[in-house]
Amino acid sequence: MTNKQLKRLAQISSLFLFILLCSFQPKKEKGWIQLFNGKDLKDWKIKITGSELGENYKNTFRVEDGLLKVRYDEYDTFNGEFGHLFYKHPYSHYKMRIEYRFVGEQAPNGPQWAYRNSGIMIHGQSPESMEVDQDFPTSIEVQLLGGNGTDKRSTMNLCTPGTNVVIDGKLVLDHCINSSSPTFHGDQWVTAEIEVIGDSLIKHFVDGKLVMQYTQPQLDERDATYQKLLPPDGNKLLKGGSISLQAESHSVDFRKVELLNLGDDCPESW
């Protein structure tokens, strides 16, 4: 083997070793990003069922008193206008922290299951790819629930519109799975945290305590959006996607919507 060939082999070996080491490098924390500026809905996109992207039907999403609010005071009745507020950037590896509380009464004619019900949608499709009459983005839903004052009702549950996950090594086809969190009655603020590592691991925390974890988020072959959203390479695992906040017929406040992007030193082309 010539010196030139040996040099080329050494270069290839060094590159392979760097890629291998890079794959096992811990993600670097680059600082918390405030997704909500406390003043307006800049950097967010609104999509409400039955309305075009960007149309804020009956002022459902608004900012008042430094809070991001979901409100239904301009509705005569709720007719399935499920809303989602999308952040402008998709993410893959990150930590997210949100403080939320349920307030007031549910909108007239809101479905029973949506009482004190909202959510954080992660690994979701883009709002641009949603149909006008589509109720929920295909995504992983970190479900937020409030108690009725009497019964037990966990929060930071898992729901899977158009998706599935793996828990304890088994593919789970149930639509919603409860977490181990306590119940939060009344209008108290609750701190919700999510840790997302691509398609490898997702964890839910309530007030700093782990209440649920799962792996391999993926598109559900049974869902109508499957063929539309399946990438050309046929890999149905979800490595990242949009983040959105839900409006499901009950008033809710959000504050301190922040994200810690876990950077990757490896070039995206790898």
GROMACS .gro file of C-alpha atoms in nm:
model
  270
    1MET     CA    1   0.000   0.000   0.000
    2THR     CA    2   0.139   0.338  -0.100
    3ASN     CA    3   0.192   0.628   0.141
    4LYS     CA    4  -0.093   0.811  -0.030
    5GLN     CA    5  -0.328   0.517   0.027
    6LEU     CA    6  -0.217   0.485   0.390
    7LYS     CA    7  -0.278   0.855   0.446
    8ARG     CA    8  -0.625   0.828   0.292
    9LEU     CA    9  -0.705   0.525   0.509
   10ALA     CA   10  -0.592   0.713   0.820
   11GLN     CA   11  -0.815   1.006   0.726
   12ILE     CA   12  -1.117   0.778   0.679
   13SER     CA   13  -1.045   0.600   1.009
   14SER     CA   14  -1.015   0.930   1.194
   15LEU     CA   15  -1.342   1.053   1.042
   16PHE     CA   16  -1.521   0.732   1.135
   17LEU     CA   17  -1.388   0.750   1.491
   18PHE     CA   18  -1.500   1.114   1.520
   19ILE     CA   19  -1.851   1.028   1.398
   20LEU     CA   20  -1.867   0.734   1.639
   21LEU     CA   21  -1.756   0.944   1.935
   22CYS     CA   22  -1.989   1.224   1.832
   23SER     CA   23  -2.282   0.986   1.838
   24PHE     CA   24  -2.219   0.920   2.207
   25GLN     CA   25  -2.141   1.276   2.310
   26PRO     CA   26  -2.383   1.425   2.564
   27LYS     CA   27  -2.590   1.708   2.422
   28LYS     CA   28  -2.467   2.055   2.510
   29GLU     CA   29  -2.700   2.293   2.689
   30LYS     CA   30  -2.705   2.629   2.512
   31GLY     CA   31  -2.934   2.826   2.744
   32TRP     CA   32  -3.305   2.864   2.799
   33ILE     CA   33  -3.511   3.027   2.523
   34GLN     CA   34  -3.823   3.221   2.623
   35LEU     CA   35  -4.080   3.108   2.365
   36PHE     CA   36  -4.348   3.343   2.503
   37ASN     CA   37  -4.240   3.706   2.542
   38GLY     CA   38  -4.521   3.805   2.780
   39LYS     CA   39  -4.642   4.079   2.544
   40ASP     CA   40  -4.795   3.929   2.230
   41LEU     CA   41  -4.815   3.617   2.010
   42LYS     CA   42  -4.508   3.700   1.805
   43ASP     CA   43  -4.333   3.382   1.684
   44TRP     CA   44  -4.653   3.174   1.720
   45LYS     CA   45  -4.894   3.045   1.454
   46ILE     CA   46  -5.265   2.986   1.521
   47LYS     CA   47  -5.459   2.694   1.373
   48ILE     CA   48  -5.820   2.638   1.481
   49THR     CA   49  -6.045   2.366   1.338
   50GLY     CA   50  -6.259   2.505   1.057
   51SER     CA   51  -6.044   2.816   1.013
   52GLU     CA   52  -5.749   2.892   0.791
   53LEU     CA   53  -5.399   2.900   0.937
   54GLY     CA   54  -5.343   3.233   1.113
   55GLU     CA   55  -5.710   3.308   1.181
   56ASN     CA   56  -5.770   3.361   1.554
   57TYR     CA   57  -6.136   3.256   1.563
   58LYS     CA   58  -6.331   3.462   1.820
   59ASN     CA   59  -6.007   3.576   1.984
   60THR     CA   60  -5.947   3.230   2.133
   61PHE     CA   61  -5.576   3.290   2.191
   62ARG     CA   62  -5.476   3.621   2.349
   63VAL     CA   63  -5.217   3.786   2.573
   64GLU     CA   64  -5.339   3.978   2.879
   65ASP     CA   65  -5.168   4.074   3.205
   66GLY     CA   66  -4.846   3.907   3.088
   67LEU     CA   67  -5.020   3.571   3.044
   68LEU     CA   68  -5.086   3.364   2.734
   69LYS     CA   69  -5.458   3.289   2.762
   70VAL     CA   70  -5.712   3.057   2.603
   71ARG     CA   71  -6.060   3.210   2.636
   72TYR     CA   72  -6.416   3.142   2.516
   73ASP     CA   73  -6.606   3.453   2.629
   74GLU     CA   74  -6.681   3.546   2.266
   75TYR     CA   75  -6.829   3.203   2.185
   76ASP     CA   76  -7.207   3.152   2.193
   77THR     CA   77  -7.143   2.778   2.183
   78PHE     CA   78  -6.848   2.547   2.116
   79ASN     CA   79  -6.882   2.349   1.793
   80GLY     CA   80  -6.556   2.159   1.775
   81GLU     CA   81  -6.327   2.459   1.722
   82PHE     CA   82  -6.022   2.284   1.869
   83GLY     CA   83  -5.725   2.519   1.861
   84HIS     CA   84  -5.348   2.486   1.855
   85LEU     CA   85  -5.088   2.758   1.893
   86PHE     CA   86  -4.766   2.653   1.716
   87TYR     CA   87  -4.420   2.787   1.793
   88LYS     CA   88  -4.236   2.900   1.479
   89HIS     CA   89  -3.950   2.646   1.505
   90PRO     CA   90  -3.957   2.265   1.527
   91TYR     CA   91  -3.721   2.095   1.774
   92SER     CA   92  -3.577   1.750   1.828
   93HIS     CA   93  -3.359   1.739   2.143
   94TYR     CA   94  -3.467   1.973   2.421
   95LYS     CA   95  -3.609   2.036   2.763
   96MET     CA   96  -3.928   2.239   2.794
   97ARG     CA   97  -4.086   2.404   3.097
   98ILE     CA   98  -4.435   2.555   3.118
   99GLU     CA   99  -4.646   2.684   3.404
  100TYR     CA  100  -5.021   2.648   3.350
  101ARG     CA  101  -5.351   2.675   3.536
  102PHE     CA  102  -5.716   2.613   3.450
  103VAL     CA  103  -5.958   2.895   3.523
  104GLY     CA  104  -6.329   2.969   3.494
  105GLU     CA  105  -6.589   2.750   3.328
  106GLN     CA  106  -6.585   2.537   3.019
  107ALA     CA  107  -6.727   2.682   2.698
  108PRO     CA  108  -7.098   2.605   2.637
  109ASN     CA  109  -7.139   2.269   2.458
  110GLY     CA  110  -6.775   2.173   2.517
  111PRO     CA  111  -6.731   1.793   2.523
  112GLN     CA  112  -6.735   1.633   2.867
  113TRP     CA  113  -6.390   1.482   2.825
  114ALA     CA  114  -6.247   1.831   2.752
  115TYR     CA  115  -6.340   1.971   3.095
  116ARG     CA  116  -6.022   2.127   3.240
  117ASN     CA  117  -5.829   1.968   2.956
  118SER     CA  118  -5.543   2.109   2.747
  119GLY     CA  119  -5.208   1.987   2.623
  120ILE     CA  120  -4.859   2.043   2.491
  121MET     CA  121  -4.820   1.883   2.149
  122ILE     CA  122  -4.466   1.776   2.062
  123HIS     CA  123  -4.304   1.595   1.766
  124GLY     CA  124  -4.599   1.729   1.567
  125GLN     CA  125  -4.669   1.793   1.201
  126SER     CA  126  -4.638   2.150   1.077
  127PRO     CA  127  -4.946   2.372   1.097
  128GLU     CA  128  -4.910   2.431   0.722
  129SER     CA  129  -4.965   2.059   0.657
  130MET     CA  130  -5.291   2.040   0.854
  131GLU     CA  131  -5.627   2.023   0.679
  132VAL     CA  132  -5.869   2.309   0.746
  133ASP     CA  133  -6.112   2.080   0.929
  134GLN     CA  134  -5.847   1.870   1.105
  135ASP     CA  135  -5.907   1.865   1.481
  136PHE     CA  136  -5.558   1.780   1.612
  137PRO     CA  137  -5.211   1.775   1.460
  138THR     CA  138  -5.055   1.432   1.429
  139SER     CA  139  -4.822   1.449   1.727
  140ILE     CA  140  -4.737   1.330   2.076
  141GLU     CA  141  -4.967   1.500   2.326
  142VAL     CA  142  -4.848   1.576   2.677
  143GLN     CA  143  -5.198   1.600   2.821
  144LEU     CA  144  -5.272   1.860   3.088
  145LEU     CA  145  -5.573   1.793   3.313
  146GLY     CA  146  -5.725   1.964   3.614
  147GLY     CA  147  -5.930   1.803   3.889
  148ASN     CA  148  -6.303   1.856   3.951
  149GLY     CA  149  -6.254   1.921   4.322
  150THR     CA  150  -6.332   1.565   4.432
  151ASP     CA  151  -6.203   1.285   4.210
  152LYS     CA  152  -5.849   1.178   4.128
  153ARG     CA  153  -5.730   1.291   3.786
  154SER     CA  154  -5.365   1.281   3.686
  155THR     CA  155  -5.197   1.537   3.462
  156MET     CA  156  -4.901   1.517   3.223
  157ASN     CA  157  -5.057   1.208   3.073
  158LEU     CA  158  -4.978   1.076   2.725
  159CYS     CA  159  -5.217   1.088   2.429
  160THR     CA  160  -5.128   0.988   2.075
  161PRO     CA  161  -5.323   1.155   1.791
  162GLY     CA  162  -5.198   0.972   1.481
  163THR     CA  163  -4.901   0.823   1.666
  164ASN     CA  164  -4.783   0.537   1.888
  165VAL     CA  165  -4.501   0.494   2.142
  166VAL     CA  166  -4.314   0.212   2.313
  167ILE     CA  167  -4.342   0.168   2.691
  168ASP     CA  168  -4.140  -0.099   2.875
  169GLY     CA  169  -4.040  -0.252   2.543
  170LYS     CA  170  -4.396  -0.290   2.412
  171LEU     CA  171  -4.571  -0.095   2.136
  172VAL     CA  172  -4.868   0.082   2.294
  173LEU     CA  173  -5.176   0.129   2.075
  174ASP     CA  174  -5.400   0.287   2.341
  175HIS     CA  175  -5.485   0.648   2.268
  176CYS     CA  176  -5.426   0.783   2.621
  177ILE     CA  177  -5.217   0.654   2.912
  178ASN     CA  178  -5.227   0.808   3.258
  179SER     CA  179  -4.919   0.929   3.438
  180SER     CA  180  -4.837   0.882   3.806
  181SER     CA  181  -4.892   1.249   3.894
  182PRO     CA  182  -5.110   1.380   4.176
  183THR     CA  183  -5.437   1.563   4.108
  184PHE     CA  184  -5.442   1.944   4.093
  185HIS     CA  185  -5.777   2.097   4.179
  186GLY     CA  186  -5.869   2.464   4.159
  187ASP     CA  187  -5.677   2.738   3.979
  188GLN     CA  188  -5.330   2.671   4.120
  189TRP     CA  189  -5.025   2.702   3.896
  190VAL     CA  190  -4.862   2.373   3.796
  191THR     CA  191  -4.510   2.337   3.655
  192ALA     CA  192  -4.494   2.096   3.361
  193GLU     CA  193  -4.158   1.984   3.224
  194ILE     CA  194  -4.069   1.764   2.928
  195GLU     CA  195  -3.734   1.614   2.832
  196VAL     CA  196  -3.716   1.508   2.468
  197ILE     CA  197  -3.427   1.315   2.314
  198GLY     CA  198  -3.528   1.275   1.949
  199ASP     CA  199  -3.688   0.937   1.883
  200SER     CA  200  -3.499   0.778   2.176
  201LEU     CA  201  -3.664   0.895   2.498
  202ILE     CA  202  -3.934   1.133   2.624
  203LYS     CA  203  -3.994   1.206   2.993
  204HIS     CA  204  -4.275   1.397   3.169
  205PHE     CA  205  -4.219   1.579   3.498
  206VAL     CA  206  -4.468   1.750   3.730
  207ASP     CA  207  -4.320   2.000   3.976
  208GLY     CA  208  -3.981   1.835   3.922
  209LYS     CA  209  -4.094   1.473   3.972
  210LEU     CA  210  -4.081   1.214   3.694
  211VAL     CA  211  -4.434   1.086   3.624
  212MET     CA  212  -4.401   0.914   3.283
  213GLN     CA  213  -4.148   0.807   3.022
  214TYR     CA  214  -4.155   0.627   2.689
  215THR     CA  215  -3.949   0.567   2.376
  216GLN     CA  216  -3.973   0.539   1.997
  217PRO     CA  217  -4.249   0.790   1.916
  218GLN     CA  218  -4.376   0.699   1.571
  219LEU     CA  219  -4.645   0.750   1.311
  220ASP     CA  220  -4.946   0.520   1.342
  221GLU     CA  221  -5.011   0.317   1.027
  222ARG     CA  222  -5.384   0.312   1.111
  223ASP     CA  223  -5.418   0.691   1.094
  224ALA     CA  224  -5.545   0.882   0.793
  225THR     CA  225  -5.238   1.110   0.796
  226TYR     CA  226  -4.988   0.822   0.788
  227GLN     CA  227  -4.917   0.812   0.415
  228LYS     CA  228  -4.917   1.190   0.388
  229LEU     CA  229  -4.662   1.238   0.666
  230LEU     CA  230  -4.443   0.929   0.612
  231PRO     CA  231  -4.102   1.053   0.487
  232PRO     CA  232  -3.958   0.925   0.157
  233ASP     CA  233  -3.720   0.688   0.339
  234GLY     CA  234  -4.015   0.509   0.502
  235ASN     CA  235  -3.887   0.566   0.857
  236LYS     CA  236  -4.196   0.621   1.072
  237LEU     CA  237  -4.000   0.708   1.389
  238LEU     CA  238  -4.044   1.073   1.491
  239LYS     CA  239  -3.711   1.242   1.560
  240GLY     CA  240  -3.861   1.588   1.612
  241GLY     CA  241  -4.135   1.821   1.500
  242SER     CA  242  -4.357   2.111   1.590
  243ILE     CA  243  -4.452   2.224   1.941
  244SER     CA  244  -4.799   2.362   2.009
  245LEU     CA  245  -5.031   2.453   2.296
  246GLN     CA  246  -5.392   2.337   2.296
  247ALA     CA  247  -5.732   2.504   2.325
  248GLU     CA  248  -5.995   2.235   2.383
  249SER     CA  249  -6.295   2.434   2.518
  250HIS     CA  250  -6.180   2.515   2.873
  251SER     CA  251  -6.009   2.842   2.968
  252VAL     CA  252  -5.643   2.803   3.060
  253ASP     CA  253  -5.349   3.033   3.131
  254PHE     CA  254  -4.986   2.971   3.036
  255ARG     CA  255  -4.675   3.151   3.160
  256LYS     CA  256  -4.298   3.091   3.153
  257VAL     CA  257  -4.311   2.896   2.829
  258GLU     CA  258  -3.941   2.821   2.790
  259LEU     CA  259  -3.717   2.574   2.612
  260LEU     CA  260  -3.359   2.457   2.657
  261ASN     CA  261  -3.226   2.344   2.321
  262LEU     CA  262  -2.986   2.052   2.359
  263GLY     CA  263  -2.733   2.121   2.083
  264ASP     CA  264  -2.561   1.860   1.873
  265ASP     CA  265  -2.199   1.899   1.763
  266CYS     CA  266  -2.251   1.650   1.482
  267PRO     CA  267  -2.325   1.796   1.137
  268GLU     CA  268  -2.686   1.740   1.029
  269SER     CA  269  -2.565   1.569   0.711
  270TRP     CA  270  -2.446   1.276   0.922
   0.00000   0.00000   0.00000
